[in-house]
Short mmCIF file of C-alpha atoms (C1' of nucleotides) in Angstrom, two decimals:
data_model
loop_
_atom_site.label_atom_id
_atom_site.label_comp_id
_atom_site.label_asym_id
_atom_site.label_seq_id
_atom_site.Cartn_x
_atom_site.Cartn_y
_atom_site.Cartn_z
CA MET A 17 0.03 0.03 -0.04
CA LYS A 18 2.52 2.43 1.11
CA LYS A 19 5.54 2.67 -1.14
CA ARG A 20 8.49 4.87 -1.33
CA VAL A 21 8.32 6.95 -4.41
CA GLU A 22 10.85 8.94 -6.47
CA PRO A 23 11.33 11.79 -3.99
CA THR A 24 9.72 14.98 -5.13
CA HIS A 25 12.45 17.89 -4.98
CA CYS A 26 11.20 20.65 -2.71
CA ASP A 27 12.55 23.26 -5.23
CA THR A 28 10.09 21.76 -7.75
CA CYS A 29 7.26 21.04 -5.34
CA GLY A 30 4.24 23.14 -6.28
CA ALA A 31 3.05 22.88 -2.69
CA ARG A 32 5.97 24.65 -1.27
CA GLU A 33 5.04 28.30 -2.17
CA LYS A 34 1.95 27.75 -0.10
CA SER A 35 3.69 26.29 2.88
CA VAL A 36 5.71 27.21 5.99
CA PHE A 37 8.74 26.16 3.84
CA CYS A 38 8.11 29.06 1.34
CA SER A 39 10.85 31.53 2.39
CA LEU A 40 13.65 29.00 2.93
CA SER A 41 17.16 29.81 1.37
CA PRO A 42 18.17 27.59 -1.53
CA ASP A 43 20.72 25.92 0.92
CA GLU A 44 18.03 25.24 3.46
CA ILE A 45 15.90 23.78 0.75
CA SER A 46 18.46 21.30 -0.37
CA ASP A 47 19.19 20.43 3.03
CA VAL A 48 15.49 19.54 3.88
CA ASP A 49 15.54 17.66 0.65
CA ALA A 50 18.48 15.68 1.67
CA SER A 51 16.92 14.71 4.99
CA LYS A 52 13.37 13.82 3.90
CA SER A 53 11.79 10.79 2.56
CA CYS A 54 8.61 10.82 0.49
CA ASN A 55 5.85 8.20 0.13
CA PHE A 56 2.64 7.51 -1.58
CA TYR A 57 -0.55 6.70 0.29
CA ALA A 58 -3.60 5.23 -1.22
CA LYS A 59 -7.08 6.64 -0.26
CA GLY A 60 -8.10 5.64 3.16
CA GLN A 61 -4.77 4.81 4.58
CA VAL A 62 -3.84 5.79 8.28
CA ILE A 63 -0.54 7.84 8.25
CA PHE A 64 -0.24 7.76 12.02
CA HIS A 65 -1.96 7.00 15.12
CA GLU A 66 -3.39 8.97 18.08
CA GLY A 67 -1.15 8.19 21.15
CA ASN A 68 1.84 7.08 19.42
CA ARG A 69 5.16 9.10 19.27
CA ILE A 70 6.25 10.90 16.15
CA ASN A 71 9.78 11.89 15.25
CA GLY A 72 9.29 14.17 12.44
CA ILE A 73 6.73 16.02 10.51
CA TYR A 74 4.78 15.28 7.32
CA CYS A 75 4.36 17.67 4.52
CA VAL A 76 1.66 17.14 2.13
CA SER A 77 2.89 17.40 -1.39
CA LYS A 78 -0.37 16.34 -2.91
CA GLY A 79 -3.65 15.02 -1.77
CA LYS A 80 -6.02 15.46 1.25
CA ILE A 81 -5.94 14.43 4.82
CA LYS A 82 -8.17 14.24 7.84
CA LEU A 83 -6.87 14.43 11.32
CA PHE A 84 -9.28 12.96 13.84
CA GLN A 85 -9.63 11.85 17.38
CA ILE A 86 -11.56 8.55 18.54
CA GLY A 87 -13.92 9.28 21.36
CA ASN A 88 -14.49 6.58 23.81
CA GLU A 89 -17.57 5.08 22.36
CA GLY A 90 -15.14 4.64 19.23
CA LYS A 91 -16.77 7.64 17.48
CA GLU A 92 -14.38 9.57 15.09
CA GLN A 93 -14.12 13.36 15.62
CA ILE A 94 -12.48 15.29 12.73
CA ILE A 95 -10.17 17.99 14.28
CA ARG A 96 -9.01 19.32 10.98
CA PHE A 97 -7.89 18.83 7.44
CA ALA A 98 -4.56 19.03 5.66
CA LYS A 99 -4.01 19.67 2.08
CA GLU A 100 -1.25 20.42 -0.54
CA GLY A 101 1.32 22.53 1.29
CA ASP A 102 0.04 21.84 4.89
CA ILE A 103 2.17 20.06 7.53
CA ILE A 104 0.92 17.54 10.14
CA GLY A 105 2.46 16.11 13.10
CA TYR A 106 4.20 19.45 14.23
CA ARG A 107 1.96 19.64 17.39
CA ALA A 108 3.07 16.36 18.84
CA LEU A 109 6.59 16.77 17.86
CA LEU A 110 6.86 20.35 19.36
CA SER A 111 5.05 19.67 22.58
CA GLU A 112 6.90 16.36 22.99
CA GLU A 113 3.60 14.64 23.68
CA PRO A 114 2.07 11.69 22.12
CA LEU A 115 0.20 12.36 18.87
CA SER A 116 -3.25 13.84 19.86
CA ALA A 117 -4.94 12.74 16.57
CA SER A 118 -4.69 10.20 14.03
CA ALA A 119 -4.28 11.21 10.31
CA ALA A 120 -5.86 9.28 7.27
CA THR A 121 -5.74 10.15 3.66
CA LEU A 122 -9.02 11.06 2.05
CA GLU A 123 -7.79 10.41 -1.46
CA GLU A 124 -4.34 9.49 -3.11
CA THR A 125 -1.68 11.36 -1.18
CA SER A 126 1.96 11.94 -1.62
CA LEU A 127 3.63 13.03 1.60
CA CYS A 128 7.23 13.91 2.59
CA PHE A 129 8.54 12.98 6.12
CA ILE A 130 10.98 15.50 7.48
CA PRO A 131 12.79 14.35 10.44
CA LYS A 132 12.62 16.12 13.85
CA SER A 133 16.24 17.20 13.89
CA GLN A 134 15.68 18.90 10.41
CA LEU A 135 12.76 20.68 11.69
CA LEU A 136 14.45 21.79 14.86
CA LYS A 137 17.45 23.09 12.90
CA LEU A 138 15.32 25.40 10.72
CA ILE A 139 13.55 26.64 13.92
CA ALA A 140 16.82 27.33 15.60
CA ASN A 141 18.62 29.06 12.50
CA ASN A 142 15.90 30.56 10.57
CA PRO A 143 13.90 33.17 12.63
CA ASN A 144 11.62 33.76 9.78
CA PHE A 145 10.64 30.19 9.71
CA ASN A 146 10.51 29.94 13.53
CA PHE A 147 8.11 32.91 13.32
CA LYS A 148 5.91 31.03 10.80
CA MET A 149 5.59 28.12 13.12
CA LEU A 150 4.61 30.27 16.10
CA LYS A 151 1.95 32.09 13.95
CA LEU A 152 0.70 28.79 12.51
CA LEU A 153 0.33 27.17 16.00
CA SER A 154 -1.27 30.33 17.38
CA HIS A 155 -3.58 30.72 14.45
CA GLU A 156 -4.58 27.06 14.86
CA LEU A 157 -5.32 27.82 18.62
CA GLY A 158 -7.56 30.57 17.77
CA GLU A 159 -9.57 28.37 15.35
CA ALA A 160 -9.87 25.58 17.66
CA ALA A 161 -11.34 28.07 20.26
CA LYS A 162 -13.91 29.20 17.91
CA VAL A 163 -14.97 25.65 17.15
CA ILE A 164 -15.08 24.99 20.90
CA THR A 165 -17.69 27.89 21.31
CA GLU A 166 -19.69 26.81 18.36
CA LEU A 167 -19.94 23.28 19.39
CA ALA A 168 -21.02 24.24 22.81
CA GLN A 169 -23.51 26.99 21.73
CA LYS A 170 -24.93 26.33 18.23
CA PRO A 171 -27.52 23.98 17.11
CA VAL A 172 -26.66 21.38 14.55
CA ARG A 173 -28.14 23.24 11.69
CA GLU A 174 -26.00 26.11 12.03
CA ARG A 175 -23.01 24.15 12.67
CA LEU A 176 -23.55 22.16 9.37
CA ALA A 177 -24.17 25.29 7.26
CA GLU A 178 -20.84 26.61 8.74
CA THR A 179 -19.14 23.44 8.17
CA LEU A 180 -20.12 23.44 4.41
CA LEU A 181 -18.78 27.15 3.99
CA ILE A 182 -15.56 26.11 5.73
CA LEU A 183 -14.93 23.09 3.59
CA ARG A 184 -15.63 25.32 0.53
CA GLN A 185 -13.12 27.84 1.74
CA THR A 186 -10.50 24.94 2.52
CA PHE A 187 -10.78 22.90 -0.56
CA GLU A 188 -12.25 25.30 -2.96
CA THR A 189 -14.38 24.55 -5.79
CA ASP A 190 -14.01 23.33 -9.42
CA GLU A 191 -15.39 25.14 -12.48
CA ASN A 192 -18.86 23.89 -11.53
CA GLN A 193 -18.75 25.41 -7.97
CA VAL A 194 -18.46 21.79 -6.54
CA ILE A 195 -16.44 21.65 -3.49
CA GLN A 196 -13.21 19.69 -4.05
CA VAL A 197 -13.50 17.22 -1.26
CA LYS A 198 -15.29 14.07 -1.24
CA LEU A 199 -16.59 13.05 2.27
CA SER A 200 -19.09 10.47 3.36
CA ARG A 201 -22.15 11.46 5.41
CA GLU A 202 -20.50 9.92 8.31
CA GLU A 203 -17.47 12.03 7.89
CA ILE A 204 -19.24 15.34 7.62
CA ALA A 205 -21.43 14.20 10.71
CA ASN A 206 -17.92 13.61 12.56
CA ILE A 207 -16.86 17.25 11.90
CA VAL A 208 -20.20 18.65 12.81
CA GLY A 209 -20.47 16.62 15.82
CA THR A 210 -23.68 15.06 15.25
CA ALA A 211 -25.25 11.88 13.88
CA THR A 212 -25.16 10.74 10.24
CA GLU A 213 -28.90 10.82 10.03
CA SER A 214 -28.89 14.53 11.18
CA VAL A 215 -26.55 15.37 8.40
CA ILE A 216 -28.57 13.52 5.69
CA ARG A 217 -31.87 15.24 7.04
CA LEU A 218 -30.45 18.72 7.05
CA LEU A 219 -28.52 18.41 3.77
CA SER A 220 -31.82 17.37 2.34
CA ASP A 221 -33.41 20.51 3.83
CA PHE A 222 -30.61 22.82 2.57
CA LYS A 223 -31.32 21.30 -0.91
CA LYS A 224 -35.06 21.95 -0.49
CA GLU A 225 -34.27 25.59 0.49
CA LYS A 226 -32.19 25.80 -2.58
CA LEU A 227 -29.04 26.67 -0.72
CA ILE A 228 -27.12 23.81 -1.98
CA GLU A 229 -27.18 21.26 -4.51
CA VAL A 230 -26.05 17.61 -3.91
CA GLU A 231 -25.19 14.70 -6.07
CA GLY A 232 -23.67 11.86 -4.26
CA ARG A 233 -20.70 13.22 -2.52
CA SER A 234 -20.60 16.12 -4.45
CA ILE A 235 -21.65 19.42 -2.85
CA LYS A 236 -22.32 22.73 -4.49
CA ILE A 237 -23.22 25.72 -2.59
CA VAL A 238 -25.70 27.81 -4.53
CA ASN A 239 -26.48 30.66 -2.30
CA ILE A 240 -23.49 31.57 -0.05
CA PRO A 241 -25.17 34.58 1.62
CA ALA A 242 -28.30 32.76 2.50
CA LEU A 243 -26.08 29.82 3.80
CA THR A 244 -24.09 32.12 5.81
CA ARG A 245 -27.28 33.53 7.38
CA VAL A 246 -28.40 30.05 8.33
CA ALA A 247 -24.93 29.54 9.83
CA ASN A 248 -25.39 32.52 11.82
CA ILE A 249 -21.98 33.93 11.44
CA PHE A 250 -21.32 37.41 12.38
CA GLU A 251 -17.69 37.92 12.99
CA MET B 15 -10.55 50.11 39.77
CA LYS B 16 -7.37 49.42 37.89
CA LYS B 17 -4.29 51.06 39.32
CA ARG B 18 -0.71 51.02 38.88
CA VAL B 19 1.17 49.34 41.53
CA GLU B 20 4.66 49.27 42.84
CA PRO B 21 6.17 46.95 40.12
CA THR B 22 6.85 43.54 41.51
CA HIS B 23 10.28 42.64 40.40
CA CYS B 24 10.55 39.46 38.40
CA ASP B 25 13.39 38.24 40.35
CA THR B 26 11.50 38.21 43.46
CA CYS B 27 8.27 37.10 41.88
CA GLY B 28 7.02 33.87 43.22
CA ALA B 29 5.20 33.18 39.86
CA ARG B 30 8.25 33.22 37.78
CA GLU B 31 9.59 29.80 38.55
CA LYS B 32 6.31 28.26 37.42
CA SER B 33 6.26 30.16 34.31
CA VAL B 34 7.80 30.30 30.76
CA PHE B 35 10.12 32.82 32.16
CA CYS B 36 11.80 30.37 34.68
CA SER B 37 14.90 29.89 32.71
CA LEU B 38 15.83 33.28 31.65
CA SER B 39 19.38 34.88 32.42
CA PRO B 40 19.65 37.47 35.10
CA ASP B 41 20.22 40.07 32.28
CA GLU B 42 17.33 38.96 30.68
CA ILE B 43 15.16 39.18 33.79
CA SER B 44 16.23 42.73 34.51
CA ASP B 45 15.43 43.53 30.73
CA VAL B 46 11.91 42.28 31.09
CA ASP B 47 11.68 44.10 34.41
CA ALA B 48 12.60 47.29 32.85
CA SER B 49 10.29 47.09 30.10
CA LYS B 50 7.23 45.75 31.82
CA SER B 51 4.42 47.61 33.78
CA CYS B 52 2.28 46.11 36.50
CA ASN B 53 -1.25 46.75 37.53
CA PHE B 54 -3.75 45.50 40.00
CA TYR B 55 -7.18 44.36 39.02
CA ALA B 56 -10.24 43.93 41.18
CA LYS B 57 -12.40 40.89 40.96
CA GLY B 58 -14.56 40.88 37.91
CA GLN B 59 -12.64 43.22 35.94
CA VAL B 60 -12.12 42.99 32.24
CA ILE B 61 -8.44 42.79 31.00
CA PHE B 62 -8.93 42.73 27.44
CA HIS B 63 -11.71 42.46 24.98
CA GLU B 64 -12.20 39.78 22.27
CA GLY B 65 -11.67 41.53 18.87
CA ASN B 66 -9.11 44.05 19.98
CA ARG B 67 -5.55 44.11 19.03
CA ILE B 68 -2.92 43.63 21.63
CA ASN B 69 0.58 44.84 21.83
CA GLY B 70 2.15 42.82 24.55
CA ILE B 71 1.31 39.89 26.93
CA TYR B 72 0.14 39.67 30.46
CA CYS B 73 2.03 37.65 33.02
CA VAL B 74 -0.32 36.62 36.03
CA SER B 75 1.81 37.44 39.21
CA LYS B 76 -1.12 36.83 41.46
CA GLY B 77 -4.65 35.92 41.02
CA LYS B 78 -6.92 34.02 38.66
CA ILE B 79 -8.46 34.75 35.28
CA LYS B 80 -10.89 33.40 32.91
CA LEU B 81 -10.68 33.60 29.05
CA PHE B 82 -14.09 33.40 27.18
CA GLN B 83 -15.55 34.20 23.83
CA ILE B 84 -19.11 35.57 23.48
CA GLY B 85 -21.25 33.44 21.31
CA ASN B 86 -23.80 35.39 18.96
CA GLU B 87 -26.69 34.87 21.35
CA GLY B 88 -24.47 36.76 23.81
CA LYS B 89 -23.71 33.54 25.97
CA GLU B 90 -20.05 33.37 27.34
CA GLN B 91 -18.06 30.12 26.65
CA ILE B 92 -14.87 29.71 28.83
CA ILE B 93 -12.09 28.62 26.81
CA ARG B 94 -9.39 28.45 29.52
CA PHE B 95 -8.00 29.76 32.82
CA ALA B 96 -4.77 31.50 33.92
CA LYS B 97 -3.36 31.58 37.26
CA GLU B 98 -0.21 32.62 38.80
CA GLY B 99 2.78 32.19 36.57
CA ASP B 100 0.61 31.88 33.46
CA ILE B 101 0.64 34.31 30.55
CA ILE B 102 -2.45 35.39 28.44
CA GLY B 103 -2.60 37.32 25.18
CA TYR B 104 0.41 35.44 23.56
CA ARG B 105 -1.92 33.80 20.74
CA ALA B 106 -3.21 37.05 19.38
CA LEU B 107 0.30 38.65 19.76
CA LEU B 108 2.13 35.73 17.80
CA SER B 109 -0.69 35.11 15.25
CA GLU B 110 -0.83 38.97 14.62
CA GLU B 111 -4.62 38.47 14.75
CA PRO B 112 -7.26 40.35 16.91
CA LEU B 113 -7.86 38.83 20.28
CA SER B 114 -9.79 35.66 19.89
CA ALA B 115 -11.09 35.72 23.51
CA SER B 116 -11.79 38.29 26.36
CA ALA B 117 -10.07 38.02 29.66
CA ALA B 118 -11.47 38.96 33.08
CA THR B 119 -10.25 38.41 36.65
CA LEU B 120 -12.04 35.88 38.92
CA GLU B 121 -10.57 37.62 42.06
CA GLU B 122 -7.97 40.16 42.83
CA THR B 123 -5.28 40.10 40.57
CA SER B 124 -1.90 41.44 39.75
CA LEU B 125 -0.76 41.35 36.24
CA CYS B 126 2.51 42.40 34.61
CA PHE B 127 2.22 43.76 31.02
CA ILE B 128 5.18 42.87 28.95
CA PRO B 129 5.34 44.66 25.61
CA LYS B 130 5.57 42.79 22.18
CA SER B 131 9.14 44.03 21.39
CA GLN B 132 10.34 42.59 24.64
CA LEU B 133 8.78 39.22 23.87
CA LEU B 134 9.98 39.04 20.41
CA LYS B 135 13.50 39.92 21.62
CA LEU B 136 13.51 37.03 24.03
CA ILE B 137 11.97 34.62 21.24
CA ALA B 138 14.62 35.70 18.82
CA ASN B 139 17.57 35.69 21.30
CA ASN B 140 16.84 32.80 23.70
CA PRO B 141 16.28 29.56 21.97
CA ASN B 142 15.29 27.70 25.17
CA PHE B 143 12.52 30.32 25.64
CA ASN B 144 11.49 30.15 22.09
CA PHE B 145 11.17 26.30 22.51
CA LYS B 146 9.01 26.89 25.58
CA MET B 147 6.64 29.08 23.70
CA LEU B 148 6.53 26.52 20.70
CA LYS B 149 5.77 24.01 23.46
CA LEU B 150 3.25 25.93 25.24
CA LEU B 151 1.16 26.78 22.07
CA SER B 152 1.35 23.13 20.83
CA HIS B 153 0.30 21.77 24.37
CA GLU B 154 -2.71 24.09 24.37
CA LEU B 155 -3.60 23.01 20.77
CA GLY B 156 -3.81 19.47 21.98
CA GLU B 157 -5.88 20.38 25.08
CA ALA B 158 -8.27 22.23 22.53
CA ALA B 159 -8.54 19.25 20.28
CA LYS B 160 -9.51 17.09 23.40
CA VAL B 161 -12.17 19.64 24.44
CA ILE B 162 -13.61 19.55 20.97
CA THR B 163 -14.20 15.87 20.76
CA GLU B 164 -15.59 15.78 24.41
CA LEU B 165 -17.79 18.71 23.40
CA ALA B 166 -18.93 16.90 20.34
CA GLN B 167 -19.44 13.35 21.92
CA LYS B 168 -20.05 13.27 25.53
CA PRO B 169 -23.24 14.08 27.39
CA VAL B 170 -23.24 16.96 29.81
CA ARG B 171 -23.21 14.86 32.93
CA GLU B 172 -19.69 13.35 31.81
CA ARG B 173 -18.52 16.75 30.95
CA LEU B 174 -19.33 18.31 34.19
CA ALA B 175 -17.54 15.51 36.07
CA GLU B 176 -14.44 16.10 34.00
CA THR B 177 -14.72 19.77 34.32
CA LEU B 178 -14.67 19.37 38.15
CA LEU B 179 -11.63 17.26 38.10
CA ILE B 180 -9.81 19.62 35.68
CA LEU B 181 -10.59 22.48 37.96
CA ARG B 182 -9.28 20.71 40.84
CA GLN B 183 -6.13 19.94 38.96
CA THR B 184 -5.87 23.44 37.64
CA PHE B 185 -6.49 25.36 40.85
CA GLU B 186 -5.57 22.64 43.42
CA THR B 187 -7.23 22.36 46.90
CA ASP B 188 -6.85 23.80 50.24
CA GLU B 189 -6.34 21.66 53.43
CA ASN B 190 -9.98 20.86 53.33
CA GLN B 191 -9.86 19.57 49.85
CA VAL B 192 -11.94 22.45 48.42
CA ILE B 193 -11.00 23.45 45.00
CA GLN B 194 -9.33 26.82 44.97
CA VAL B 195 -11.45 28.87 42.67
CA LYS B 196 -15.02 30.23 43.08
CA LEU B 197 -17.15 30.11 40.23
CA SER B 198 -20.75 30.78 39.69
CA ARG B 199 -23.17 28.01 38.54
CA GLU B 200 -23.35 30.07 35.33
CA GLU B 201 -19.69 30.10 34.79
CA ILE B 202 -19.58 26.48 35.35
CA ALA B 203 -22.26 25.94 32.81
CA ASN B 204 -19.95 28.21 30.50
CA ILE B 205 -17.08 25.93 30.74
CA VAL B 206 -19.16 22.73 30.24
CA GLY B 207 -21.21 24.11 27.41
CA THR B 208 -24.57 23.75 29.08
CA ALA B 209 -27.60 25.54 30.89
CA THR B 210 -27.07 26.95 34.28
CA GLU B 211 -29.93 24.89 35.54
CA SER B 212 -28.51 21.68 34.19
CA VAL B 213 -25.18 22.29 36.20
CA ILE B 214 -27.31 22.99 39.31
CA ARG B 215 -29.44 19.73 39.06
CA LEU B 216 -26.11 17.54 38.25
CA LEU B 217 -24.15 19.00 41.01
CA SER B 218 -26.96 18.06 43.33
CA ASP B 219 -27.04 14.73 41.84
CA PHE B 220 -23.21 14.30 42.39
CA LYS B 221 -23.89 15.34 45.91
CA LYS B 222 -26.49 12.94 46.43
CA GLU B 223 -24.36 10.12 45.19
CA LYS B 224 -21.45 11.25 47.41
CA LEU B 225 -19.14 12.08 44.75
CA ILE B 226 -18.66 15.85 45.88
CA GLU B 227 -19.60 18.28 48.68
CA VAL B 228 -20.87 21.56 47.91
CA GLU B 229 -21.28 24.70 50.06
CA GLY B 230 -22.07 27.72 48.18
CA ARG B 231 -19.36 28.06 45.63
CA SER B 232 -17.02 25.71 47.44
CA ILE B 233 -16.59 22.49 45.90
CA LYS B 234 -14.97 19.52 47.28
CA ILE B 235 -14.46 16.32 45.46
CA VAL B 236 -14.71 13.30 48.08
CA ASN B 237 -14.54 10.46 45.63
CA ILE B 238 -12.05 11.06 42.88
CA PRO B 239 -12.01 7.65 41.26
CA ALA B 240 -15.89 7.51 41.12
CA LEU B 241 -16.28 10.90 39.74
CA THR B 242 -13.51 10.00 37.19
CA ARG B 243 -15.62 6.93 36.26
CA VAL B 244 -18.76 9.25 35.86
CA ALA B 245 -16.55 11.38 33.50
CA ASN B 246 -15.68 8.41 31.40
CA ILE B 247 -12.11 9.13 31.17
CA PHE B 248 -9.66 6.44 29.86
CA GLU B 249 -6.67 8.13 28.25
"C1'" DC C 2 -26.69 -11.36 -10.21
"C1'" DG C 3 -26.37 -10.98 -5.36
"C1'" DC C 4 -23.66 -9.07 -1.66
"C1'" DG C 5 -22.56 -5.35 1.36
"C1'" DC C 6 -21.87 -0.63 2.51
"C1'" DG C 7 -23.50 3.84 2.41
"C1'" DA C 8 -27.55 6.77 2.02
"C1'" DT C 9 -32.27 7.69 2.96
"C1'" DT C 10 -36.60 7.96 5.45
"C1'" DG C 11 -39.68 7.23 9.32
"C1'" DA C 12 -41.03 6.43 14.11
"C1'" DT C 13 -39.93 6.88 18.67
"C1'" DT C 14 -37.42 8.12 22.55
"C1'" DC C 15 -34.95 11.13 25.63
"C1'" DG C 16 -31.45 14.56 27.24
"C1'" DG C 17 -31.06 18.70 28.15
"C1'" DC C 18 -33.09 23.38 27.25
"C1'" DT C 19 -36.41 26.97 28.16
"C1'" DC C 20 -39.73 29.16 30.98
"C1'" DA C 21 -41.60 30.20 35.43
"C1'" DA C 22 -41.84 30.58 40.23
"C1'" DT C 23 -39.50 30.66 44.61
"C1'" DA C 24 -35.73 30.81 47.77
"C1'" DA C 25 -31.12 32.14 49.35
"C1'" DC C 26 -27.56 35.25 49.35
"C1'" DT C 27 -24.75 39.84 48.64
"C1'" DG C 28 -23.87 44.26 49.10
"C1'" DT C 29 -25.83 48.85 50.22
"C1'" DG C 30 -27.39 52.67 52.21
"C1'" DG C 31 -29.98 54.40 55.82
"C1'" DC D 19 -27.61 46.51 62.23
"C1'" DC D 20 -31.43 45.96 59.49
"C1'" DA D 21 -34.33 46.37 55.43
"C1'" DC D 22 -34.42 46.49 50.55
"C1'" DA D 23 -32.82 45.51 45.89
"C1'" DG D 24 -30.51 42.90 42.78
"C1'" DT D 25 -28.41 39.20 41.94
"C1'" DT D 26 -27.55 34.11 42.15
"C1'" DA D 27 -29.18 29.39 43.21
"C1'" DT D 28 -32.90 26.21 43.23
"C1'" DT D 29 -36.70 23.41 41.74
"C1'" DG D 30 -40.62 22.10 38.86
"C1'" DA D 31 -43.16 21.51 34.48
"C1'" DG D 32 -43.30 21.20 29.61
"C1'" DC D 33 -41.17 21.09 25.23
"C1'" DC D 34 -37.95 20.36 21.53
"C1'" DG D 35 -33.91 19.22 18.99
"C1'" DA D 36 -31.38 15.61 18.04
"C1'" DA D 37 -30.19 10.73 18.93
"C1'" DT D 38 -31.48 6.25 18.39
"C1'" DC D 39 -33.46 2.24 16.21
"C1'" DA D 40 -35.50 0.09 12.32
"C1'" DA D 41 -36.40 -0.67 7.73
"C1'" DT D 42 -35.66 0.16 3.02
"C1'" DC D 43 -33.25 1.68 -0.95
"C1'" DG D 44 -29.38 2.25 -4.29
"C1'" DC D 45 -25.36 1.22 -6.37
"C1'" DG D 46 -20.68 -0.32 -6.99
"C1'" DC D 47 -18.36 -4.13 -7.42
"C1'" DG D 48 -16.79 -8.95 -7.34
#
DNA sequence: CGCGCGATTGATTCGGCTCAATAACTGTGG
DNA sequence: CCACAGTTATTGAGCCGAATCAATCGCGCG
């Protein structure tokens, strides 16, 4: 399933410009290049498991990933997504704690593994990169706080509406306005924090209300302002 | 209400050894000392407001603080607490975003304000301090993820039980095992993400079940293992 | 062509919220 | 030091959002 591939070179990697690595010097780039290893993952493969230790980070060169925790009834909670240019595993690495979440691919994905020593070297020697990491972490922390408040206070209907808008923003749309990620109803439920059936019913409501169009796992938002109103977003 | 006080010197501040500043050099300490300003806050005062910009961080030299967001029905959601030795405001500062939460004192509190320039200097010049910040942020991020999963999946009874255990761990107990923080029923509800009445009913249940003892705002956990079981915690 | 998983729909249940009324408590000023 | 006003806590009743349970459907694939 997982197989080593011809390593994509960072300097030709289309994902780099969007990543925390965008401002590395040529020397640093080739240093990273030399230390990393790249692998291909099929759809649905687990990259790492919650609770384990990790000794580096993964950079997504192509593909999409979900990060999730398993609650004690065995139910999955999706915490965040990663796509081209994003890194995963840095939280556990930097906190020196076990992984707080598992990661699995949502489609065919290419990942580069960058060892801890390499990351620490960049942090220590490149203030700009270091600051990018601080910024990334603190941004994520702010996002997490927002999610906490919404989970605690908003009804499912509003949360689902917002989730759709966030998915659209995160993964963008193709020429037909279809959100570029394919999730099962259950996975959507596991983002929103609700039951699969509730997602199904509400999606069908949104459809009736002409807010979205759905075809299998393809979702298109046809009335963004109205859906935003349903989501009850002000900020 | 807020009045400038004789600045506590960092090198005699009892809170320092527990803080991210614990390993600064004497020179760095006196540098921080020179740049900071200290203030006293009465109980219930707001330190900063969600949405504003901040130009430094606050270090708690004495007292207790709640950080919270206001949801769009005007309901408060408590995101975290800060006590002696903790810093607040660093998330917004480092992400260069507006404050994601407001902060208010839970009791009489002394705070030192450390300007942004000073913090950035420490980050740039003291790798050890820098690493402490990275570690702090990534630890917080892990905690936030845990909260998300629990909010999404656990019933109120379990969340309240866990909240009590966390409060005990965070604020410790006095010689009578009473948790050292005084919160209103409403504030507890705003941590758990539930209605005030639900907290009242469940606290009274826990009392009947001999898990806790309650007297006004004083809470004592009398059976930690049993309450832990109620909280349904495994990890 | 049938198996099996994911999606859908309906019926029912229930946790937890809201609303309302009362009680206890806190601080304040006379 | 007490009475009053304004919170905060408590308790009860009723309702509703959303979960669960059950059955069926649809399809992708071997």
